[in-house]
Amino acid sequence: MLNKNYEILCKLNLTQNNITVNDVIRAVNYELKNVAVQIIGRTIDNIQDGILDRFLGIRWNELVNKIVPWICPHCHERSSFVRRGRRPRKLKTSEGIIEFSLYQVTCKSCRKTFSPFPQLLGLKPRTRISTEFEEKIVKLALGNSYDKTSKYIEEFTATTISHTASRNITLRVSDNVSINHDISEFDSILIDGTKVKSGTKERGSEIHLALAPVKSIDKYGRKYNEKKILAFSIGKVDKKFKSQLSKYSCDNVIVDGDSSYSNLIKDLFSEATHRRCIWHIPRQVSHLLYMYKVPVKDREVFLSALIGILKNKDFYKAINEYFDFIQMFERLQFYDIVGFLKNAMSGIFHDKEDWNNNKKHSSNSLIEREMREINRRTDIGCRWSDEGVYKIVKLLEVNRHAMHNLDLYFKQNRRPIINLLQVSLCSK
Ligand SMILES: [Zn+2]
């Protein structure tokens, strides 16, 4: 392809007094942004012109029957095309709005006219926004309300975007990324739920999340657990959640005691050890004590006894004390607590060796941290729809724990920048 040279004319007006460093920075930024936008537009035009010259020949000297790098979308013709004008196109980018043309060709076989360039130039069909800009918006929207996202874009890029547009872009990306992994066997899978402010119910909607810790790595001197997101749903534990989760197997599965989870894990992971989250148990008992109107002070006594039992290093002693604990509530006629503790037993006590295995995952604390992140994002902005919240949480989790899928979606942004352009300053 031909090389092109552009000349940039830079005129300095130094007749004014009191010019500050800041004035220079702002003036250069402002002026060069416009030049950048123009260079991008012209370069895109030139690339298309170059391709057409190479495969169709230059005007009045056309090449005949040369195989071209595109196919006619109507009749699959591969070699006979003629140039047919150009159509203006605008693309919103973080550098501003780029104006360029899409060059068209007419297929000699079927006489239809089209532009082969959206595909050749990596322009997604119907999008009016560049992939690099799209990613910036999405990254901002994951941590901020759509409204704030638009404000940041306006402040830090050369363009603007409405909050509805940032929302639509973010949700579209969410639709197009998957949460899948190529690993299918895990040591432990953690399942838990939380309420988010969405939908029509006063207290919001329930979301369910299944995660698997894979390894702990040291980051900045702190232990950090790398996790994989496995399944995610909003509302009831549904078929989709189940089918997402059915792709995986594990040795241990940890739940908080929610009956919908117990049935799910019985079906899906019948061979795994079913564990109850040790962190949740005292909290759930505390809630039941509150329902029996037990004063806070007394509740604390019961809870510290329970925590003591769960921490007892001696497996048999711990079981005996647990039984005594149940009997105490029987005497008090707190039957809901008796039922709860009996039900939880099989998820707490497995065998002596297991009891003293400090390496196992015995709580859902890792997933709790995830829930806090989710609530942090879903608490801001106006009231969510279930669909909107589903999509943002999905994207949030993919960004945190299935990054490879986001890399795949934004693969254009991950390509190394080839040696396309050299700009140097030659002063005269
Ligand atoms: Zn054709």
Coordinates of N, CA, C and O and ligand atoms in Angstrom, one line a residue, residues 71-77 80-81 106-112 114, ligand 1:
I71 N -16.3 -10.7 0.1 CA -17.2 -11.5 -0.7 C -18.5 -10.7 -0.8 O -18.9 -10.0 0.1
C72 N -19.1 -10.8 -2.0 CA -20.4 -10.1 -2.1 C -21.4 -10.8 -1.2 O -21.6 -12.0 -1.2
P73 N -22.0 -10.0 -0.3 CA -23.0 -10.6 0.7 C -24.2 -11.1 0.1 O -25.0 -11.8 0.7
H74 N -24.5 -10.7 -1.2 CA -25.7 -11.1 -1.9 C -25.6 -12.3 -2.7 O -26.4 -13.2 -2.7
C75 N -24.4 -12.4 -3.5 CA -24.3 -13.6 -4.4 C -23.0 -14.3 -4.2 O -22.7 -15.2 -4.9
H76 N -22.2 -13.9 -3.2 CA -20.9 -14.5 -2.8 C -19.8 -14.4 -3.9 O -18.9 -15.2 -3.9
E77 N -20.0 -13.5 -4.8 CA -19.0 -13.2 -5.8 C -17.7 -12.8 -5.1 O -17.7 -12.1 -4.1
S80 N -15.4 -9.9 -9.2 CA -15.6 -8.7 -10.1 C -16.5 -7.7 -9.5 O -17.7 -7.9 -9.3
F81 N -15.9 -6.6 -9.2 CA -16.5 -5.4 -8.6 C -16.0 -4.1 -9.2 O -14.9 -4.1 -9.8
T106 N -19.8 -2.0 -6.5 CA -21.0 -2.7 -7.0 C -20.5 -4.0 -7.5 O -19.4 -4.1 -8.2
C107 N -21.3 -5.0 -7.2 CA -20.9 -6.4 -7.6 C -21.4 -6.5 -9.1 O -22.5 -6.3 -9.4
K108 N -20.4 -7.0 -10.0 CA -20.8 -7.1 -11.4 C -21.7 -8.2 -11.6 O -22.5 -8.2 -12.6
S109 N -21.7 -9.2 -10.8 CA -22.6 -10.4 -11.0 C -24.0 -10.1 -10.7 O -24.9 -10.4 -11.5
C110 N -24.3 -9.5 -9.5 CA -25.7 -9.3 -9.1 C -26.1 -7.8 -9.1 O -27.2 -7.5 -8.8
R111 N -25.2 -6.9 -9.5 CA -25.5 -5.5 -9.7 C -25.8 -4.8 -8.4 O -26.3 -3.7 -8.4
K112 N -25.6 -5.5 -7.2 CA -25.9 -4.8 -6.0 C -24.7 -4.0 -5.5 O -23.5 -4.4 -5.7
F114 N -22.7 -2.2 -2.2 CA -22.5 -2.3 -0.8 C -21.1 -1.9 -0.4 O -20.3 -1.6 -1.3
Ligands
ZN1 ZN -23.1 -10.0 -5.9

